[in-house]
mmCIF file of C-alpha atoms in Angstrom:
data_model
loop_
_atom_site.group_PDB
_atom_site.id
_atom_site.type_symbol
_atom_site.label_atom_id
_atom_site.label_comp_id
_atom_site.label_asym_id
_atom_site.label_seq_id
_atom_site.Cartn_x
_atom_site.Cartn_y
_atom_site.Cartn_z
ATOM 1 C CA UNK A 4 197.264 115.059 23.089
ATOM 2 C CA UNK A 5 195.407 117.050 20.337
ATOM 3 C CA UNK A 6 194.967 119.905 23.066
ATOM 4 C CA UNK A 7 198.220 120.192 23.393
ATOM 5 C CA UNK A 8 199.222 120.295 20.459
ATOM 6 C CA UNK A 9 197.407 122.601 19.281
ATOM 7 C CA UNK A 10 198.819 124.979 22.218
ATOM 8 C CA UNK A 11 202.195 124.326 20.981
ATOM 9 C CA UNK A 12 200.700 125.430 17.384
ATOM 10 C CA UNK A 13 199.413 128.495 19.298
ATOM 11 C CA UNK A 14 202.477 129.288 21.429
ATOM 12 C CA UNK A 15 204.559 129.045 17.112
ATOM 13 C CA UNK A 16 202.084 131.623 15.921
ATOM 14 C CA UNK A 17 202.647 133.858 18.671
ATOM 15 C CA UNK A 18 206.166 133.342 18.153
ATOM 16 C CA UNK A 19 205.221 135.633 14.952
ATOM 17 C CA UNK A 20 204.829 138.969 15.389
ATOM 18 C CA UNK A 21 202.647 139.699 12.310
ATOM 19 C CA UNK A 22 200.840 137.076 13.481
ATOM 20 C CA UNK A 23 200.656 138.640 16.640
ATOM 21 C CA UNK A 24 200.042 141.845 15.879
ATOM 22 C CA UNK A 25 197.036 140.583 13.413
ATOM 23 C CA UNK A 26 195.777 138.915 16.716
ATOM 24 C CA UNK A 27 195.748 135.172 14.892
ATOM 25 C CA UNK A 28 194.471 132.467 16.989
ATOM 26 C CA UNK A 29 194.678 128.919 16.455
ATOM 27 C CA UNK A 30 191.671 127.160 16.332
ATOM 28 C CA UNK A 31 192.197 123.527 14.861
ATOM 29 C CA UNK A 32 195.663 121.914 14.264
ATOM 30 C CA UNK A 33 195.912 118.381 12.958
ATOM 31 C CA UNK A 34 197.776 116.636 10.743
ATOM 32 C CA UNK A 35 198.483 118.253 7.664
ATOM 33 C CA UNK A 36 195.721 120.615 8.209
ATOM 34 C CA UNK A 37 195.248 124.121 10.403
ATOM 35 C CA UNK A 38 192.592 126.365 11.542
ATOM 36 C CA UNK A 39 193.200 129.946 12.618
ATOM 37 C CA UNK A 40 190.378 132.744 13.315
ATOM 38 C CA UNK A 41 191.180 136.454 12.494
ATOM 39 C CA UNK A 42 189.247 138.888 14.867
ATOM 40 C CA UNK A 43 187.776 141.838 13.066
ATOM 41 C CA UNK A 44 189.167 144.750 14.105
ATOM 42 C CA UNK A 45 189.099 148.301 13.124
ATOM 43 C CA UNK A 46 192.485 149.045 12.214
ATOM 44 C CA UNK A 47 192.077 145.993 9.260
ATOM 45 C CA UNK A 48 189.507 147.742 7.116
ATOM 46 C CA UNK A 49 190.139 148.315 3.548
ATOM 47 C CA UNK A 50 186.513 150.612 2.471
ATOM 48 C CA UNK A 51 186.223 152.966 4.992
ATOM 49 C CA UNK A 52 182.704 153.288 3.303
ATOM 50 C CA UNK A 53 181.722 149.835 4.255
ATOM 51 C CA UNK A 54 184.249 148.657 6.956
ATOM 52 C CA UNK A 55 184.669 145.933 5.241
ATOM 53 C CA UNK A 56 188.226 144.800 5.682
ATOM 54 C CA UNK A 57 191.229 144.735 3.575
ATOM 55 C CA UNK A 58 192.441 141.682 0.981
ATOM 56 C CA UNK A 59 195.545 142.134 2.492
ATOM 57 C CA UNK A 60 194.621 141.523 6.084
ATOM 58 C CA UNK A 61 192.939 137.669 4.392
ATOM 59 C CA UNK A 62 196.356 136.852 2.612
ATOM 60 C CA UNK A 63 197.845 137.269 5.300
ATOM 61 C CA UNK A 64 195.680 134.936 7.452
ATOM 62 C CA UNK A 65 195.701 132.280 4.939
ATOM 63 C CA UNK A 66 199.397 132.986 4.075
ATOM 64 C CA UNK A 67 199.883 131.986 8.443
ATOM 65 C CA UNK A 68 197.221 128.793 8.053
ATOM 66 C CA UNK A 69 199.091 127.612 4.701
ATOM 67 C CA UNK A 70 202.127 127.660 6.743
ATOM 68 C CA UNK A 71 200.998 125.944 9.502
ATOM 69 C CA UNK A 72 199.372 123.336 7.958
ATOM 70 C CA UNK A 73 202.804 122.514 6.164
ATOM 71 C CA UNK A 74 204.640 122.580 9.358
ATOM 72 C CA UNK A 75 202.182 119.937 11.023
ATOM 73 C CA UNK A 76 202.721 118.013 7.877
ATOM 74 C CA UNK A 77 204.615 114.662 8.807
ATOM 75 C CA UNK A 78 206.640 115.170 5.969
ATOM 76 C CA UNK A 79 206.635 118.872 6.387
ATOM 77 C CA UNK A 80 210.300 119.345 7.155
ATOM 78 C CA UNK A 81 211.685 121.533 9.669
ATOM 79 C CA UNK A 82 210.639 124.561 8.536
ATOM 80 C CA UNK A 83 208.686 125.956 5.392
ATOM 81 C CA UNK A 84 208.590 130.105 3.142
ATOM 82 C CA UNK A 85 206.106 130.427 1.048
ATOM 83 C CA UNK A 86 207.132 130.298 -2.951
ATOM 84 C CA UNK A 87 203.440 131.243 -4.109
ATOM 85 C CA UNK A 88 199.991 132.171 -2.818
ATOM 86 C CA UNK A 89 197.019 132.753 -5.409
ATOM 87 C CA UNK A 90 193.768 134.090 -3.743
ATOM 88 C CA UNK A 91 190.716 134.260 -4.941
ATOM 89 C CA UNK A 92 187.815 136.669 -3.174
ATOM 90 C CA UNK A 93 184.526 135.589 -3.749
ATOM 91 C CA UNK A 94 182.842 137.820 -1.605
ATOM 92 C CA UNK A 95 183.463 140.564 1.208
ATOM 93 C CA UNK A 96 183.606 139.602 4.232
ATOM 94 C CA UNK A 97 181.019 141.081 6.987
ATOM 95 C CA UNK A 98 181.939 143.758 9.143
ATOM 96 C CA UNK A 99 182.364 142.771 12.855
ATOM 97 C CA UNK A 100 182.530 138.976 12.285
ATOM 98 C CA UNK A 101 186.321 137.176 12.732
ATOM 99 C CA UNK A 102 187.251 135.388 9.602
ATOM 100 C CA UNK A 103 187.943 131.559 9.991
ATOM 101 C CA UNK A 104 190.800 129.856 7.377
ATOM 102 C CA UNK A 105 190.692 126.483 6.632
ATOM 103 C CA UNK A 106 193.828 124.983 5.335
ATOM 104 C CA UNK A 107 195.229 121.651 4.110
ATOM 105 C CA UNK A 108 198.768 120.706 2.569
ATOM 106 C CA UNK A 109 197.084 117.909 0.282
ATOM 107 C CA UNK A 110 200.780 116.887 -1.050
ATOM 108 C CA UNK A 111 204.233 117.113 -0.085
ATOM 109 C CA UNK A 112 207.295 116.218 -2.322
ATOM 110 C CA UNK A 113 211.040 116.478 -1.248
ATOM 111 C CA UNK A 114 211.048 119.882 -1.712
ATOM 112 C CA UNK A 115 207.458 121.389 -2.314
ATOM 113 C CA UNK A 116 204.913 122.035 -0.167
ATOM 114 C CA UNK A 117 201.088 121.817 -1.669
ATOM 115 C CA UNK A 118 198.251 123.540 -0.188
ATOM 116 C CA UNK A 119 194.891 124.656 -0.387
ATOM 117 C CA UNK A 120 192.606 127.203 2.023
ATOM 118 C CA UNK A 121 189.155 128.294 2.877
ATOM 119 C CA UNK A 122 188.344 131.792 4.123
ATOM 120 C CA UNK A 123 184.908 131.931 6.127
ATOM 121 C CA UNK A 124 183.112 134.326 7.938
ATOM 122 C CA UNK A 125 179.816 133.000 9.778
ATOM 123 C CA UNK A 126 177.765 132.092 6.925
ATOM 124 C CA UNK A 127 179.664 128.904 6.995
ATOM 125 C CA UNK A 128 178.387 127.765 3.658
ATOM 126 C CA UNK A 129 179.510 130.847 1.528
ATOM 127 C CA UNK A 130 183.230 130.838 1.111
ATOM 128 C CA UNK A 131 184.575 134.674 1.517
ATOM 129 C CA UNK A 132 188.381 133.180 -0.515
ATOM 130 C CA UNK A 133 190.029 130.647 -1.404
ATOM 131 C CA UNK A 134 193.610 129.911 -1.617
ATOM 132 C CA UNK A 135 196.281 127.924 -3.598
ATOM 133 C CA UNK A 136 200.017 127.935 -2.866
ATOM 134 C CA UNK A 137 203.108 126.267 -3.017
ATOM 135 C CA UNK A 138 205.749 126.244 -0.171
ATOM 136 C CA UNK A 139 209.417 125.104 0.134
ATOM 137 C CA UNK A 140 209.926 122.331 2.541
ATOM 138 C CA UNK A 141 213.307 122.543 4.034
ATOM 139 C CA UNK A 142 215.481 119.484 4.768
ATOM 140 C CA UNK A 143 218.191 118.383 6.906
ATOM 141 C CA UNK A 144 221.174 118.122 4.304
ATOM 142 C CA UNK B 23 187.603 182.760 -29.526
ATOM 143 C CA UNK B 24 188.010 182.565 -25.469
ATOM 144 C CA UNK B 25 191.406 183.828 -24.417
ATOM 145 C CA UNK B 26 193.752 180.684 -23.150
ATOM 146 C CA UNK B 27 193.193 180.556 -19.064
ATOM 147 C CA UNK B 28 196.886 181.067 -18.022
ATOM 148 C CA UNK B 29 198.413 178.113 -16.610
ATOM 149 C CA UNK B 30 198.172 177.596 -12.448
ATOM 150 C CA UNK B 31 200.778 178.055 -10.323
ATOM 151 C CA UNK B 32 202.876 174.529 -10.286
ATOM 152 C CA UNK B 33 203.042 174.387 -6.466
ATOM 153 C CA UNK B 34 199.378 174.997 -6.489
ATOM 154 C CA UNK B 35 198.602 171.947 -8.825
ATOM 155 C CA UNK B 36 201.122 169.691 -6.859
ATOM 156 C CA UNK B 37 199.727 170.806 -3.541
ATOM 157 C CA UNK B 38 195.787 169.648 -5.152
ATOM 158 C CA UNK B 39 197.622 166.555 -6.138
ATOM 159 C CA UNK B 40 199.379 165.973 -3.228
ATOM 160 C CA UNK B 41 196.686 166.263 -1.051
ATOM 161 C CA UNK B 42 194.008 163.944 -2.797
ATOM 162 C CA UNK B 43 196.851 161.709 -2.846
ATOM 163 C CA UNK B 44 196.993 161.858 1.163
ATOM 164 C CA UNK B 45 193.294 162.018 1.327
ATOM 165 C CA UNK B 46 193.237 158.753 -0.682
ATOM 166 C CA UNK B 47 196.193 156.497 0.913
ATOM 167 C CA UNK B 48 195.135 157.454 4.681
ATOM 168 C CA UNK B 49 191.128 157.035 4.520
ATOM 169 C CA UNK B 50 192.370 153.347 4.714
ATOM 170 C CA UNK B 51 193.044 152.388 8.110
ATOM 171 C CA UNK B 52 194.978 148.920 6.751
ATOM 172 C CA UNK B 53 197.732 151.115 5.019
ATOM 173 C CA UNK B 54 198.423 153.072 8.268
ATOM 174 C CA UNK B 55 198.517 149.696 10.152
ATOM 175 C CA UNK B 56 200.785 148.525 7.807
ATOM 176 C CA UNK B 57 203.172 151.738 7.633
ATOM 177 C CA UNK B 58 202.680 152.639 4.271
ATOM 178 C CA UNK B 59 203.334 155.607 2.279
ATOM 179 C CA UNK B 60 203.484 156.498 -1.329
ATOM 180 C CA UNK B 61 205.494 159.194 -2.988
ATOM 181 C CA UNK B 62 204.395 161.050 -6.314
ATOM 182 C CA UNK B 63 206.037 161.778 -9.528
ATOM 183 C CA UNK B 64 203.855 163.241 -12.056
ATOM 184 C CA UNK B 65 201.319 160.168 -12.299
ATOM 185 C CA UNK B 66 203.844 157.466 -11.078
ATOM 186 C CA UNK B 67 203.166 156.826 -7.433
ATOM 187 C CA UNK B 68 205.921 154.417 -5.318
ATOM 188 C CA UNK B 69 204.885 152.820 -2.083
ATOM 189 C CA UNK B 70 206.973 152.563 0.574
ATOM 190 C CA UNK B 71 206.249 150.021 3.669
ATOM 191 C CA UNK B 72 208.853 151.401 6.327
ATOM 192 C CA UNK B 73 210.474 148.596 8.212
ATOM 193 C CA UNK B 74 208.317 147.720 11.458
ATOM 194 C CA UNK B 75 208.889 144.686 14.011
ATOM 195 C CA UNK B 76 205.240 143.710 13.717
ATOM 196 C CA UNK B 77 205.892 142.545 10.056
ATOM 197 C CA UNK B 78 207.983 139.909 10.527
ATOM 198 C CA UNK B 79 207.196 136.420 10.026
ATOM 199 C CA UNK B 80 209.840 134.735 10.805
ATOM 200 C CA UNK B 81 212.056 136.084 13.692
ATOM 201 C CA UNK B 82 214.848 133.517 13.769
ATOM 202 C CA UNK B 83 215.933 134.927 10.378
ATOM 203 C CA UNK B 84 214.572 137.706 10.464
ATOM 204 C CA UNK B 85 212.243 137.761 7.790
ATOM 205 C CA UNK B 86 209.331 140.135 6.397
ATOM 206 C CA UNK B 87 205.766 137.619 6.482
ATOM 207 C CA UNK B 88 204.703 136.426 3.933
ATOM 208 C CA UNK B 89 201.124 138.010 4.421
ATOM 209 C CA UNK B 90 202.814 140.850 5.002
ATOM 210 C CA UNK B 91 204.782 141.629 1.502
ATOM 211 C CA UNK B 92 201.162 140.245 0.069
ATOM 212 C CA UNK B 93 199.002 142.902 2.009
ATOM 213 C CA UNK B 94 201.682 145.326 0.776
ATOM 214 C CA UNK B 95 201.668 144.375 -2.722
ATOM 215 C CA UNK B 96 197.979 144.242 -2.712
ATOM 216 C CA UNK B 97 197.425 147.842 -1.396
ATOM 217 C CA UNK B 98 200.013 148.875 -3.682
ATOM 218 C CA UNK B 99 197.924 147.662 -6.934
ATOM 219 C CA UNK B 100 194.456 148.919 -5.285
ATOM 220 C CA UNK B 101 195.934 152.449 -4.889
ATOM 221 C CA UNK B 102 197.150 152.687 -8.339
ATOM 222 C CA UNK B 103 194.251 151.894 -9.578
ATOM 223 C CA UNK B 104 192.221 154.019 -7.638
ATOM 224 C CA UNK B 105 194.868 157.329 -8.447
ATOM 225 C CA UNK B 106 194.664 156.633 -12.110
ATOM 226 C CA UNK B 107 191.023 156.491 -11.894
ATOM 227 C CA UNK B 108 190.852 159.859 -9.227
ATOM 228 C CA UNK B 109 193.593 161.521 -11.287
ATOM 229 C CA UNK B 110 191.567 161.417 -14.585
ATOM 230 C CA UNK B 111 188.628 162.689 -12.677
ATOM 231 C CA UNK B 112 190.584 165.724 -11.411
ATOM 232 C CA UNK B 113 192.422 166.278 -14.200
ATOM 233 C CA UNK B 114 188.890 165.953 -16.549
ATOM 234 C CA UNK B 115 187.423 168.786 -14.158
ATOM 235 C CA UNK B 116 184.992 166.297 -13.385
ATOM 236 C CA UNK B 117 186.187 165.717 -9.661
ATOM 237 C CA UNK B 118 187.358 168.556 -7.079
ATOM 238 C CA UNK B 119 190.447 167.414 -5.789
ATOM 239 C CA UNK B 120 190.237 169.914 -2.614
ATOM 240 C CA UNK B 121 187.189 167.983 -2.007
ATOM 241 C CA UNK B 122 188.804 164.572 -1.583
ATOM 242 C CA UNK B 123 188.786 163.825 2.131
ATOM 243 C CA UNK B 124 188.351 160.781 4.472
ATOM 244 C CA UNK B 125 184.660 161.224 3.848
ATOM 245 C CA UNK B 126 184.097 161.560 0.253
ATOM 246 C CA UNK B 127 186.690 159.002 -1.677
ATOM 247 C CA UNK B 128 186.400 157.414 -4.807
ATOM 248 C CA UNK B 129 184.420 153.984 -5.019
ATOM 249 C CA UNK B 130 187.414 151.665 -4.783
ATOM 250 C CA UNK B 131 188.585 148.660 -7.259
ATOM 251 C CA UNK B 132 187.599 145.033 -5.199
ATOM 252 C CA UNK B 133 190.174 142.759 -5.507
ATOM 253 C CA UNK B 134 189.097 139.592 -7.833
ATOM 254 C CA UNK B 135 191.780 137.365 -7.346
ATOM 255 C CA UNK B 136 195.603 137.989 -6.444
ATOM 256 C CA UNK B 137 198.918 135.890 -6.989
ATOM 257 C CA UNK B 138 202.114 136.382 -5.440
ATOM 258 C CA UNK B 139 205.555 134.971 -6.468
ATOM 259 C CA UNK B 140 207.752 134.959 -3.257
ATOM 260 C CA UNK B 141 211.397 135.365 -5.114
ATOM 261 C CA UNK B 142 213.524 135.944 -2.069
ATOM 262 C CA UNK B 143 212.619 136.414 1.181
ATOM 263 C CA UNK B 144 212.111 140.080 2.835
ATOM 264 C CA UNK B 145 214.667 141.733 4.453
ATOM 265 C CA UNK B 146 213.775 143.162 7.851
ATOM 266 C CA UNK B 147 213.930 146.903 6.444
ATOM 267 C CA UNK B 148 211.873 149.675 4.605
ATOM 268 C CA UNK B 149 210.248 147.388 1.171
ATOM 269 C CA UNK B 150 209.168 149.956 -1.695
ATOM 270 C CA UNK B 151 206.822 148.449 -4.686
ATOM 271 C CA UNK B 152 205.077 150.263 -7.909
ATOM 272 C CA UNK B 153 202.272 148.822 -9.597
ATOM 273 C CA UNK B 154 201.597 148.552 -13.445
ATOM 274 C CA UNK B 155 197.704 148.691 -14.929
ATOM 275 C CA UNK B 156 198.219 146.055 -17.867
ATOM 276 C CA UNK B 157 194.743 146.466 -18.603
ATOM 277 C CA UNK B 158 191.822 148.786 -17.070
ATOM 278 C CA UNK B 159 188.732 147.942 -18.825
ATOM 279 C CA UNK B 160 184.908 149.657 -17.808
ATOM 280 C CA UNK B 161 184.408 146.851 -15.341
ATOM 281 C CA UNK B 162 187.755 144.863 -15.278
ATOM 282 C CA UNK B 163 191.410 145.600 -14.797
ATOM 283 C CA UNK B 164 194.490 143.753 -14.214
ATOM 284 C CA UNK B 165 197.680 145.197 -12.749
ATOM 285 C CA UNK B 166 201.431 143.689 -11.909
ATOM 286 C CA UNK B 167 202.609 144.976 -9.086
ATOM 287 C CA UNK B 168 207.168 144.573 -7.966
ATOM 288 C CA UNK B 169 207.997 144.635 -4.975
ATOM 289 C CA UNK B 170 211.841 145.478 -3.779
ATOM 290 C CA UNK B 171 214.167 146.399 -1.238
ATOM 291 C CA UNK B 172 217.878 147.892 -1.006
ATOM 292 C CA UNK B 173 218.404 146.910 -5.106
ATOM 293 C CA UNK B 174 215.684 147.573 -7.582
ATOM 294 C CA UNK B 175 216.586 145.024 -9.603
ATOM 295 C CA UNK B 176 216.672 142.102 -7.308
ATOM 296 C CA UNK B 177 212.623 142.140 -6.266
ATOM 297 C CA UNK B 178 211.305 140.271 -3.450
ATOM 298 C CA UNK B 179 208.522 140.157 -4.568
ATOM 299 C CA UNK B 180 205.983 140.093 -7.292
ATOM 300 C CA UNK B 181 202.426 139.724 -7.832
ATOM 301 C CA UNK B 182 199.510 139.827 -10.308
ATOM 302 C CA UNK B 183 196.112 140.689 -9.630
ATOM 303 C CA UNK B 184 192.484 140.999 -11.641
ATOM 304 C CA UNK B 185 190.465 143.915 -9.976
ATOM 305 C CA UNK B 186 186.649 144.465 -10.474
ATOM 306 C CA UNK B 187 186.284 148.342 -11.223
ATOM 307 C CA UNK B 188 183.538 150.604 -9.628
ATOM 308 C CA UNK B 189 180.479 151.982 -11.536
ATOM 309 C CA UNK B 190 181.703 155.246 -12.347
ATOM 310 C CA UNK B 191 179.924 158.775 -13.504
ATOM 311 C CA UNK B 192 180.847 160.804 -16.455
ATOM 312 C CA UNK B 193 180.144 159.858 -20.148
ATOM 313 C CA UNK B 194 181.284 155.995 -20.503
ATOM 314 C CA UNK B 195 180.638 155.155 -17.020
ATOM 315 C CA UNK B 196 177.492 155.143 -14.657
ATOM 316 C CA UNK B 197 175.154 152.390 -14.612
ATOM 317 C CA UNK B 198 176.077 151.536 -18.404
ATOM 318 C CA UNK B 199 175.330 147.544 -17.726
ATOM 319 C CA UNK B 200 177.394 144.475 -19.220
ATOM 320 C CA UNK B 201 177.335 146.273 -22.944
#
């Protein structure tokens, strides 16, 4: 059951071709709550002195786990844009490692969306960003 | 008294310019993923991010994702920062601009935190965006950054962001601590 949802979770982000072309990969999808891994790849870095990769390329993977998180949200709606994101980089993340995000939509009213993410290389227990953002929840009128 | 140097050829300047510019924006392999350019007036710098299938998000609409106008608007700021900081360097005489190349850029600003206010969702064609330094400080800056499409004054887009600045050389900068 959990298996496949989570494909069907997969088979949605490769339905997006950002996501796609970022190579996203869904690792965890329950309820409320999402999981997706960003490879490191060379065409992502940011400081061509350290090959560390770009901000950018982590907004955009926690923009995609937000998202999803809200979308596997029982009261999610039927379908979800993203009204704000605020990241917060604690620390680069390390060249040639995939960056794991860690979301949760913690509350959902009519209309809005709440969520919060973790960004984590392997050093599981030092955060690389986190994330708060609000996202529209859209209704059958 | 010296006699006054006469003034350089203008193509010659905007060529140095130009070309530290280029040197800059392309030693980052995540603008060239993303398909951005920026354009030059004087000291005002506009990026463009030319329409590409692989940014959508959402392809029932179609619409731009979400990450991607964020990316965007993120390199945008970073850029800015770094030009302002590169074009008082070259324009101090303290940094060669014909030496600026994929190997020898400036330090560049780390991104502190970053907010973005989705106002309307992207269009699937060419976004432009231009950042504004609020504040640059020795160690801290903090830049707004609109984003926009076919109108300029209907943005998609807009986001603000606190940047932590590199150690730089030269008079105030260097090593000079927390004072």
């Amino acid at each position: 059951m959990d298996e496949a949802r989570r494909k069907a979770g997969q088979r949605f982000i490769e339905a997006l071709p950002h996501a796609r072309a970022l190579g996203l990969r869904l690792v965890t999808f329950g309820e409320g709550m999402a999981e997706i891994s960003l490879p490191y790849h060379e065409s992502l870095i940011g400081d061509p002195q350290t090959g560390v990769i770009h901000g950018g390329a982590v907004s955009a993977l926690m923009d995609t786990c937000a998202g999803a998180a809200v979308m596997n949200h029982p009261e999610g709606g039927l379908g979800t844009a993203t009204l704000d994101l605020r990241i917060d980089y604690m620390r680069p993340a390390t060249p040639g490692q995939a960056v794991l995000a860690h979301a949760e939509c913690y509350h959902v009213t009519r209309s809005v969306a709440f969520v919060r993410a973790t960004a984590m290389d392997d050093d599981r227990a030092r955060p690389v960003a986190t994330a708060t953002g609000a996202f529209t929840v859209e209704r059958k009128r | 008294m010296s006699p006054r140097r006469p003034p350089e050829p203008v193509q010659t300047i905007k060529k140095r310019r130009d070309g530290a510019l280029r040197a800059l924006v392309e030693g980052i392999a995540y603008t060239r993923f993303l398909g951005i350019e920026f354009s030059r007036r004087g000291d005002e710098l506009t990026a463009t991010m030319r329409y590409d299938e692989k940014l959508i998000g959402n392809p029932l609409l179609p619409a731009l994702h979400g990450g991607a106008t964020a990316a965007f608007l993120e390199v945008t700021a970073i850029i800015e920062l770094s030009w302002k900081m590169l074009w008082e360097d070259i324009e101090a005489g303290r940094t060669d601009a014909a030496a600026v190349d994929g190997r020898h850029l400036p330090r560049l600003p780390k991104t502190i935190d970053f907010t973005v206010d989705y106002l309307r969702s992207g269009l699937p064609r060419d976004a432009y965006a231009r950042a504004r330094v609020n504040r640059s400080g020795r160690r801290y800056a903090s830049v707004h950054v609109e984003g926009w499409q076919d109108n300029r004054m209907r943005p998609f887009a807009q986001a603000t962001g606190h940047f932590l600045m590199p150690p730089r050389d030269g008079p105030n900068g260097g090593n000079g601590g927390d004072g």
